[in-house]
Coordinates of C-alpha atoms in Angstrom, one line a residue:
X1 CA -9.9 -50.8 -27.6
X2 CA -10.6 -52.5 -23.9
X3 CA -7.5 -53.3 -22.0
X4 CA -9.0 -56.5 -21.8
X5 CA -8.6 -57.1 -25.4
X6 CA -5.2 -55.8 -25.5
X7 CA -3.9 -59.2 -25.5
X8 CA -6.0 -60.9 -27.7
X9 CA -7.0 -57.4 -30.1
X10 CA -6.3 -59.2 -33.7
X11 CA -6.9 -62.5 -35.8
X12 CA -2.9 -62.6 -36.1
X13 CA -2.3 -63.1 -32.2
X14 CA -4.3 -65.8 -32.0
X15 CA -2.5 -67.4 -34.8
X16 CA -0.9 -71.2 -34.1
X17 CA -3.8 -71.7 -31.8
X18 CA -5.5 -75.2 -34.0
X19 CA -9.5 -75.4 -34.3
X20 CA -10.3 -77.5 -31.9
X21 CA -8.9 -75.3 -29.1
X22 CA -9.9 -72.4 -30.2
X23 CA -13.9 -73.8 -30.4
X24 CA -13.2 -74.8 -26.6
X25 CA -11.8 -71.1 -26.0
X26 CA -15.0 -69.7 -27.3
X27 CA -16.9 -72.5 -25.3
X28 CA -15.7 -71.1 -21.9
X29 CA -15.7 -67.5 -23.0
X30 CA -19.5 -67.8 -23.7
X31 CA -20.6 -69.3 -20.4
X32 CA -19.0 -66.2 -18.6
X33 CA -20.1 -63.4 -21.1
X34 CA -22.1 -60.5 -19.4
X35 CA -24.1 -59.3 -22.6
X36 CA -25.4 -61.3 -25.2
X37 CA -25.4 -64.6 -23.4
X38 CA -28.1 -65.9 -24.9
X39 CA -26.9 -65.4 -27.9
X40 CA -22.9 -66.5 -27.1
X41 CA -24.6 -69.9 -25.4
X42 CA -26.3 -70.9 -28.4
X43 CA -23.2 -69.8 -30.8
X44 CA -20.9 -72.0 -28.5
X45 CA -23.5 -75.2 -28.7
X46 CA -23.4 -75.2 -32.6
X47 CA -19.3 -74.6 -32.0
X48 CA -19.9 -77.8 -30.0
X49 CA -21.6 -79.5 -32.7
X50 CA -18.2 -78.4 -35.1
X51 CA -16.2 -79.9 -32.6
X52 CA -17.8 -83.1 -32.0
X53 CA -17.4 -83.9 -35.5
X54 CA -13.5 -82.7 -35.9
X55 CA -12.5 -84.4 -33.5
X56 CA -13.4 -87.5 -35.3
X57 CA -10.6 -86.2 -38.0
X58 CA -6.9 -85.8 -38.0
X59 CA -7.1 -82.1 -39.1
X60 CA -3.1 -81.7 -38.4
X61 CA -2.9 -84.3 -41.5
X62 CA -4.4 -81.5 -43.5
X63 CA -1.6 -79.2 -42.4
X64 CA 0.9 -80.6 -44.3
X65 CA -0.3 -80.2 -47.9
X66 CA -0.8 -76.5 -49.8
X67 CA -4.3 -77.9 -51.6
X68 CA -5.8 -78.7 -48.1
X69 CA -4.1 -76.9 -45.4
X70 CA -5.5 -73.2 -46.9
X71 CA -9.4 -73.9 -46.5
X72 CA -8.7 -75.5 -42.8
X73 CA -6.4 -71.7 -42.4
X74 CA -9.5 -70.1 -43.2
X75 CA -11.6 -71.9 -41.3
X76 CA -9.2 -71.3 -38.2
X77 CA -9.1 -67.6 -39.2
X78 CA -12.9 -67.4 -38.6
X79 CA -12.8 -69.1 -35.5
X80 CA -10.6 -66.8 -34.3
X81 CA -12.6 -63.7 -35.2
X82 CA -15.5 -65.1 -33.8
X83 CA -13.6 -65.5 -30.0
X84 CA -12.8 -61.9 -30.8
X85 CA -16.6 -61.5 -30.8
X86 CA -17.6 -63.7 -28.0
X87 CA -15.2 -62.8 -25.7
X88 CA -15.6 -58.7 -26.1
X89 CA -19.0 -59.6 -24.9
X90 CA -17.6 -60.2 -21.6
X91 CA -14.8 -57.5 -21.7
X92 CA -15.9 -54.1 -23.4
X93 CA -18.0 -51.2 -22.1
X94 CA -21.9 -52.5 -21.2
X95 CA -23.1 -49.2 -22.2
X96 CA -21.7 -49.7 -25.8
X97 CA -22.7 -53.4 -26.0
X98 CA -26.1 -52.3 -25.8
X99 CA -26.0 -49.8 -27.4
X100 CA -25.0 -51.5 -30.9
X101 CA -26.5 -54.5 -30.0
X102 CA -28.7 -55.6 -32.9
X103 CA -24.8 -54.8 -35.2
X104 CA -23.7 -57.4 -32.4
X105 CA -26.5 -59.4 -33.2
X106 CA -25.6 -59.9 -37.1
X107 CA -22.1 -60.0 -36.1
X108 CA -23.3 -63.6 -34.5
X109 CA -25.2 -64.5 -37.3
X110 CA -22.2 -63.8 -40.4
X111 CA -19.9 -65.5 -37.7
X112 CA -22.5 -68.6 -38.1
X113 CA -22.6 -68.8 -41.8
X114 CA -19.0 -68.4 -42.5
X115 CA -17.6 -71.0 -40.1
X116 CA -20.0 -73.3 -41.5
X117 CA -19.5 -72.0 -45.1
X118 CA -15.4 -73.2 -44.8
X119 CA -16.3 -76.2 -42.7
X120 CA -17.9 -77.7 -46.4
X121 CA -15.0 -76.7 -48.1
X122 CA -12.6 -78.5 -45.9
X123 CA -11.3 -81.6 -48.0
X124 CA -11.5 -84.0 -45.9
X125 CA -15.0 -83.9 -44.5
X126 CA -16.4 -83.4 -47.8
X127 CA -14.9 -86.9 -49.4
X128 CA -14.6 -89.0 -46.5
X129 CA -17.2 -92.1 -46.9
X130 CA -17.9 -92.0 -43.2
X131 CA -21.7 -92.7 -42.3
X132 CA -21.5 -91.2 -38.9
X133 CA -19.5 -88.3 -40.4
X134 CA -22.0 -87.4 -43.0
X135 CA -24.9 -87.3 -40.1
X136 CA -22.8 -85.2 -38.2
X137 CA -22.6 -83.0 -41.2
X138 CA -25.9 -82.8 -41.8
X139 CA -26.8 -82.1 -38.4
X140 CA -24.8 -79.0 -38.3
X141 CA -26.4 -77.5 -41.9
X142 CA -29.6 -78.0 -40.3
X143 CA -29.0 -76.2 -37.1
X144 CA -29.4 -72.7 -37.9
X145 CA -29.7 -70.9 -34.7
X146 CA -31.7 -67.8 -33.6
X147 CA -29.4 -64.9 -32.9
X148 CA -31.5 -61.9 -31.6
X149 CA -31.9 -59.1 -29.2
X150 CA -33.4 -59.1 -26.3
X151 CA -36.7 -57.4 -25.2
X152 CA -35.6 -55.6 -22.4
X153 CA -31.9 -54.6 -23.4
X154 CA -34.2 -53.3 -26.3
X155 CA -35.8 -50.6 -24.5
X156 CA -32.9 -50.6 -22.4
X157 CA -30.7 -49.5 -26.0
X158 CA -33.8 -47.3 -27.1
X159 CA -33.4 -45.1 -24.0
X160 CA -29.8 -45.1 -24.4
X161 CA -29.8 -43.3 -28.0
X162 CA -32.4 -40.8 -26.9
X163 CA -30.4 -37.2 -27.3
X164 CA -31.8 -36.2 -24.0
X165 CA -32.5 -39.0 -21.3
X166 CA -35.5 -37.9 -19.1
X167 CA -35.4 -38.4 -15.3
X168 CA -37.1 -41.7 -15.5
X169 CA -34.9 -43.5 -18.3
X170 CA -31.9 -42.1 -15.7
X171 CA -33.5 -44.3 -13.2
X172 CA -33.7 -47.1 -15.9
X173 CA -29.6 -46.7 -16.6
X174 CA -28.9 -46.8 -13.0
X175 CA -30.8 -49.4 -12.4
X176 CA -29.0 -51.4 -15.5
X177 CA -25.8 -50.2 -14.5
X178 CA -26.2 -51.7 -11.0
X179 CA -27.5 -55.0 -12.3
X180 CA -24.3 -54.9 -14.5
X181 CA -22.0 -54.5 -11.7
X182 CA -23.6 -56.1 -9.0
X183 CA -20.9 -55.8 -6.8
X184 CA -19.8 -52.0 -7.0
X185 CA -21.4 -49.4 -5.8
X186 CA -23.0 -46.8 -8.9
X187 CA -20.2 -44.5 -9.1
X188 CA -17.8 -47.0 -9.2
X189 CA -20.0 -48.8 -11.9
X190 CA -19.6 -45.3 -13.8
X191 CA -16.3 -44.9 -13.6
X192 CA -15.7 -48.2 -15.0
X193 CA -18.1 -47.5 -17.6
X194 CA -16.3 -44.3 -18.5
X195 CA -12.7 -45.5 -18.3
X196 CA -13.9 -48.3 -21.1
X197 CA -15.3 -46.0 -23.1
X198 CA -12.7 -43.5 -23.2
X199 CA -10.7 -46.5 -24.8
X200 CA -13.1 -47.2 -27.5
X201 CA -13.2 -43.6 -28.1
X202 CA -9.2 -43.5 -28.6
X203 CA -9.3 -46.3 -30.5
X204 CA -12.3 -44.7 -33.1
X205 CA -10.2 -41.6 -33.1
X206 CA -6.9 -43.8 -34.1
X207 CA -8.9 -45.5 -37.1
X208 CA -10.5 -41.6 -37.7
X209 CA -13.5 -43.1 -38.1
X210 CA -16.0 -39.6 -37.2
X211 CA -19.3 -41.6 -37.1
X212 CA -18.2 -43.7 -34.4
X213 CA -16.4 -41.0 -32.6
X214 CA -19.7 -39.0 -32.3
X215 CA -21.4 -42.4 -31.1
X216 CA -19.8 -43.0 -28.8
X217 CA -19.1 -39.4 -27.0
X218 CA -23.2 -39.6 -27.3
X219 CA -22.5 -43.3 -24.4
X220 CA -20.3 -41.0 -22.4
X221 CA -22.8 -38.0 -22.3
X222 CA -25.1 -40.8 -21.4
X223 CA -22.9 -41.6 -18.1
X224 CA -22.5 -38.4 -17.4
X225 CA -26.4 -37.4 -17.0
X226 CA -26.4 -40.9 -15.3
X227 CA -23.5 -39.1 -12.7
X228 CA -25.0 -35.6 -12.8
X229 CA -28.3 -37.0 -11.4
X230 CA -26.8 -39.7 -8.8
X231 CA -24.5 -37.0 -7.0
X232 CA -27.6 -34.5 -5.3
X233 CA -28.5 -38.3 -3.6
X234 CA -25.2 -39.1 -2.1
X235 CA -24.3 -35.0 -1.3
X236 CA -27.6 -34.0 0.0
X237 CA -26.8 -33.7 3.6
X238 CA -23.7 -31.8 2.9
X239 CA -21.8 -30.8 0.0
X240 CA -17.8 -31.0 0.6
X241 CA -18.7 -34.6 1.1
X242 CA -19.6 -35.0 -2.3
X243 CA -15.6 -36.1 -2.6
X244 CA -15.7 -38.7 0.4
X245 CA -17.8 -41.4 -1.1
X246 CA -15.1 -43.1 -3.0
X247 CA -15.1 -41.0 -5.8
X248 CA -10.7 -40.0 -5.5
X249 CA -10.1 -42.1 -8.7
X250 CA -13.0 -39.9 -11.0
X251 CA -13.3 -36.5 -8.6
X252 CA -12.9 -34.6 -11.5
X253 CA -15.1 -36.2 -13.7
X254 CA -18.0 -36.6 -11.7
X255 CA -17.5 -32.6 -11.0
X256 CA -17.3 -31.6 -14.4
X257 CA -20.4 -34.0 -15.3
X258 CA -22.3 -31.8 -12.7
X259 CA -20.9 -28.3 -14.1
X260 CA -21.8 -29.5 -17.7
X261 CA -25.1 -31.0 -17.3
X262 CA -26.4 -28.2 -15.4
X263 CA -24.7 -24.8 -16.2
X264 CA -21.8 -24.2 -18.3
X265 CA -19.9 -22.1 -15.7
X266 CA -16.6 -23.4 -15.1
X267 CA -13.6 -23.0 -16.8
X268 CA -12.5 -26.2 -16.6
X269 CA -15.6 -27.8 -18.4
X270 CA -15.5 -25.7 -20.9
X271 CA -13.9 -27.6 -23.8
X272 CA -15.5 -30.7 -22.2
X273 CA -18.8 -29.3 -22.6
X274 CA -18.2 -27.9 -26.2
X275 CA -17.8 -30.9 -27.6
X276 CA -20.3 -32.8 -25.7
X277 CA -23.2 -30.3 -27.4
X278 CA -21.6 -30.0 -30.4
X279 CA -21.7 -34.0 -30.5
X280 CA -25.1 -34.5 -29.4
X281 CA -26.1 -32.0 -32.2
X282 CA -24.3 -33.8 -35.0
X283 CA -25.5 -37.2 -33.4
X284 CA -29.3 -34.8 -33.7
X285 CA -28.8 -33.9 -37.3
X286 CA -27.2 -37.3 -38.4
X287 CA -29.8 -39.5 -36.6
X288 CA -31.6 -39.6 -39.7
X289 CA -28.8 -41.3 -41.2
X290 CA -28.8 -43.5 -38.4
X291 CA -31.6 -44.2 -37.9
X292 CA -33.8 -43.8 -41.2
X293 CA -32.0 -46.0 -44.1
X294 CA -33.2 -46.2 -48.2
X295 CA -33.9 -49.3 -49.6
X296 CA -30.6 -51.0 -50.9
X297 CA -32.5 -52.1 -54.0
X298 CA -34.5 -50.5 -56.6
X299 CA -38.8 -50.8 -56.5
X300 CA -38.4 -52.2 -60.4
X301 CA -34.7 -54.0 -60.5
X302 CA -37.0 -56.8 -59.3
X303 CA -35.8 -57.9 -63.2
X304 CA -32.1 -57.9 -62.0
X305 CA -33.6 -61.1 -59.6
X306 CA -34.9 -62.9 -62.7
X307 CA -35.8 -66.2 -60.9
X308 CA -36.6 -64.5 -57.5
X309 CA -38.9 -62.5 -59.4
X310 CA -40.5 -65.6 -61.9
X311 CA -40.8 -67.7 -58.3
X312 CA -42.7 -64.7 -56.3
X313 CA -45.4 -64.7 -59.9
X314 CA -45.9 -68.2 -59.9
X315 CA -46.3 -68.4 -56.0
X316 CA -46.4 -65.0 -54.2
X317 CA -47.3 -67.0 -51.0
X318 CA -43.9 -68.5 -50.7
X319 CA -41.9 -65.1 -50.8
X320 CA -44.4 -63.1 -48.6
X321 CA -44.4 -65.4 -45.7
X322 CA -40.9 -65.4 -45.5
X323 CA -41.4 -61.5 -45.5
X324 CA -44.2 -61.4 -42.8
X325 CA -42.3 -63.7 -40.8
X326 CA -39.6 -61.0 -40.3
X327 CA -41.6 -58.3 -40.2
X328 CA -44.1 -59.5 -37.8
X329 CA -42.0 -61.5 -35.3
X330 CA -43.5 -64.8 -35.9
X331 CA -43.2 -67.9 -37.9
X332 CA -45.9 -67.7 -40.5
X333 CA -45.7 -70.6 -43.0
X334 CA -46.6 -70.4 -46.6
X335 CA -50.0 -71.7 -46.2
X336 CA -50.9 -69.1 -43.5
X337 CA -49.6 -66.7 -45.6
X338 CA -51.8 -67.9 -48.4
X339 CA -55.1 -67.9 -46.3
X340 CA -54.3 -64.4 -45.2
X341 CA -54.0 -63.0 -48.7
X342 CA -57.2 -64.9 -49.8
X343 CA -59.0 -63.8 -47.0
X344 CA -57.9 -60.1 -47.4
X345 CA -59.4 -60.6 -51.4
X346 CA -62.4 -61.8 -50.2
X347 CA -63.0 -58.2 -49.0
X348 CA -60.8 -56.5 -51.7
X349 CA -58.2 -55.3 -49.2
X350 CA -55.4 -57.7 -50.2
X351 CA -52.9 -54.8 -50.8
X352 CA -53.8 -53.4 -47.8
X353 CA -52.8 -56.4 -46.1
X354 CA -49.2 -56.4 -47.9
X355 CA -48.5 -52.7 -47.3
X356 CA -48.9 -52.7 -44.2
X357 CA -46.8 -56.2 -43.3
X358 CA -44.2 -54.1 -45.9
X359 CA -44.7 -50.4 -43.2
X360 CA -44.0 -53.2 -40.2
X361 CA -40.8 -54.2 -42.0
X362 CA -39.6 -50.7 -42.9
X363 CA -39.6 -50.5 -38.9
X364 CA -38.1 -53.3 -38.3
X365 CA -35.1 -52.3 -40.6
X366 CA -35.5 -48.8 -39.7
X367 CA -35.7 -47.9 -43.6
X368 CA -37.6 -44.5 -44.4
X369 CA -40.9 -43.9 -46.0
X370 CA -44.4 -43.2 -45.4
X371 CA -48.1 -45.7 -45.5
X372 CA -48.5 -43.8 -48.9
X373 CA -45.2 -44.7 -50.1
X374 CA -46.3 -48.2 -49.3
X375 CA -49.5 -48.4 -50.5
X376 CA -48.7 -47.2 -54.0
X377 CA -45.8 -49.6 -54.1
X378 CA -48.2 -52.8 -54.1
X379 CA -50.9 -50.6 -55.9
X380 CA -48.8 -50.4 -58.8
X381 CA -46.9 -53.9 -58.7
X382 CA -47.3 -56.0 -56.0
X383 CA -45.1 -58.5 -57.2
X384 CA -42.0 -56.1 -57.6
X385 CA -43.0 -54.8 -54.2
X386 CA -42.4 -58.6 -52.1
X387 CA -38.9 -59.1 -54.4
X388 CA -37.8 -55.6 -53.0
X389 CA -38.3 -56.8 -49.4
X390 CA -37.3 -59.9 -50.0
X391 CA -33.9 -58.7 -51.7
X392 CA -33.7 -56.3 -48.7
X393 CA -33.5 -59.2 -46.1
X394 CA -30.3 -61.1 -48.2
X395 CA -28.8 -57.8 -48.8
X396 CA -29.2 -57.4 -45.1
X397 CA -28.0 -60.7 -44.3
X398 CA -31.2 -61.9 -42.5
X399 CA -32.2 -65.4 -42.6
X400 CA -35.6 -65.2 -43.6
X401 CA -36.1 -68.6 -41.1
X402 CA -35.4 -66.3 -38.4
X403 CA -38.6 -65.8 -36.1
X404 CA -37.3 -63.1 -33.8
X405 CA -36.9 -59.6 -35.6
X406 CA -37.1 -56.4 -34.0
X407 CA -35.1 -54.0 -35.4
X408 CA -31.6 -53.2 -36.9
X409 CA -28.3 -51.1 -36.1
X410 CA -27.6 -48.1 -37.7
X411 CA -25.3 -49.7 -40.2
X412 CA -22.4 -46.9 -40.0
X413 CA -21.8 -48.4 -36.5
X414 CA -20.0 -51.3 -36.2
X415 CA -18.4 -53.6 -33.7
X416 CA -14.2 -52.7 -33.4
X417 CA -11.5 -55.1 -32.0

């Protein structure tokens, strides 16, 4: 856990704190997060929206009966977790935000849709006979905001989880790490990085969680290539000043990140560089895991979705464009959708078509298969084919509205606080 979250680690500690104040708290946290902002700006303007309208009600009222004061403690309780979120943005190791940042990504999104999920249970808002009220209301159902991941922390994250960094994606760290701490020099930026991560790494180890432990020893092999190939350009001229470019605080950690990357000669390392291997080897062999998912449901439970499965017969269109639309990056409406599939049958490549919006998808979701595998999937029944996709994205918690789609987390990670 980041020192900087010591303070405010759990839902429990941020307990008395009512809703109004803690929507302001996440206001201000978001307009100084370092990762994510996009994302933690447009979270804290629907929070605004929330606000505008309780403050029109007397919500401390609602505290002092059982039958009402429960949902608005619920409510409060999701509000807190979600200041948890936005402000670790700001706090925790830059390394590991990008590195699980499409898990941060639908951490946003769930944080959405269950603050607005107990805001309609809430007594008071739903039976009050208040025009401007109701507006209100409906003006924060229909704002369903985009939560995604941006292109270049992206590639940024993709060169991250490579098991062996080449000498240009080192270049591309350093350069990130800079831009992240503008105002230190790149082995302090390291250091930093390191110190943060250690914390994270005791704090895995305390919930003995193994997957994440091996995830994120992977982030501090990461910093210590990033290390091993900054110290030849500062000790160049002369080697015992390798120690004089204030490097006091991490000496023997930038020396053992030298030993280890290179040979695995001294002593001290040893142990260090044991378990740095042996990590990136399990992080190797379980990448697949990571990676590479299954489907979550079943090519022919498509009857265990009865009216999802009647509604994609009657009108494939409907459910396919809400597919493509994920799996392709890009609105497409139902009535493109449905010219695309009639223009494909025209030429009597209309499964075609569909398999290969269905391979983008896999992708996107990083699910395993092959163009055969896909092919034969809408050969066979085209029909159970779009209801497994589409089951995929509400399993998956994706809102099928949502434009921007890249790609997802390995979903053994997730974000700690």
């Amino acid at each position: 856990m980041s020192s900087a979250l010591e303070g405010i680690a759990t839902v429990a500690q941020l307990s008395g704190i009512d809703g109004l104040k803690l929507i302001g708290m996440i206001v201000k946290a978001a307009s100084t997060a370092k990762m994510h902002k996009k994302n933690c700006r447009q979270f804290a303007q629907h929070l605004k929206l929330i606000g505008n309208l309780l403050e029109q009600l007397k919500l401390s009222e609602l505290k002092k009966y059982p039958g009402t004061s429960e949902p608005l403690e619920l409510f409060e309780d999701a509000l807190r977790r979600a200041f948890i979120l936005v402000n670790s943005c700001q706090d925790r190791s830059y390394l590991y935000l990008l590195a699980m940042g499409w898990n941060i990504v639908y951490q946003f999104r769930r944080a959405q849709n269950e603050i607005d999920r107990y805001l309609k249970i809430i007594p008071l808002i739903t039976l009050v006979d208040n025009a401007r009220v109701r507006e209100r209301l409906e003006i924060i159902e229909k704002d369903q905001r985009v939560y995604t991941l941006d292109d270049e922390d992206m590639k940024v994250q993709q060169v991250i989880m490579k098991p062996e960094p080449s000498k240009d994606d080192t270049v591309v760290l350093k350069k990130t790490l800079s831009c992240s701490y503008p105002s230190m020099p790149i082995s302090e930026a390291i250091r930093k990085e390191n110190e943060k991560l250690q914390l994270e790494l005791q704090h895995s180890q305390a919930n003995l969680d193994v997957h994440h432990c091996e995830f994120i020893q992977h982030l501090l092999d990461v910093t210590q290539v990033v290390a091993a190939t900054s110290l030849p350009e500062k000790s160049l001229p002369a080697k015992p000043i390798k120690v004089e470019h204030g490097y006091s605080d991490a000496e023997s950690n930038k020396e053992t990140c030298d030993e280890s990357y290179r040979k695995n000669t001294d002593k001290q390392t040893t142990p260090r560089n044991t378990s740095s291997v042996s990590s990136k080897q399990d992080l190797l062999s379980s990448k697949g895991s990571h990676q590479y998912e299954e489907w979550h449901s079943d090519l022919l439970g498509c009857c265990s979705e009865p009216l999802l499965c009647i509604k994609t017969l009657l009108f494939p269109c409907g459910t396919f464009s809400k597919i493509a639309t994920v799996a392709t990056n890009k609105h497409i409406s139902s009535a493109e959708a449905c010219n695309e599939l009639m223009a494909y049958t025209l030429i009597l490549s209309c499964c075609c078509y569909t398999c290969c919006i269905r391979r983008k998808l896999r992708k996107q979701l990083s699910i395993s298969g092959g163009f055969i595998d896909d092919f034969l999937s809408h050969l066979m029944c085209c029909c159970c084919a779009l209801v497994q996709e589409h089951r995929e994205l509400e399993i998956r918690g994706i809102n099928a509205g949502i434009q921007k789609m890249k790609t997802s987390p390995p979903l053994p990670q997730f974000m700690e606080s």
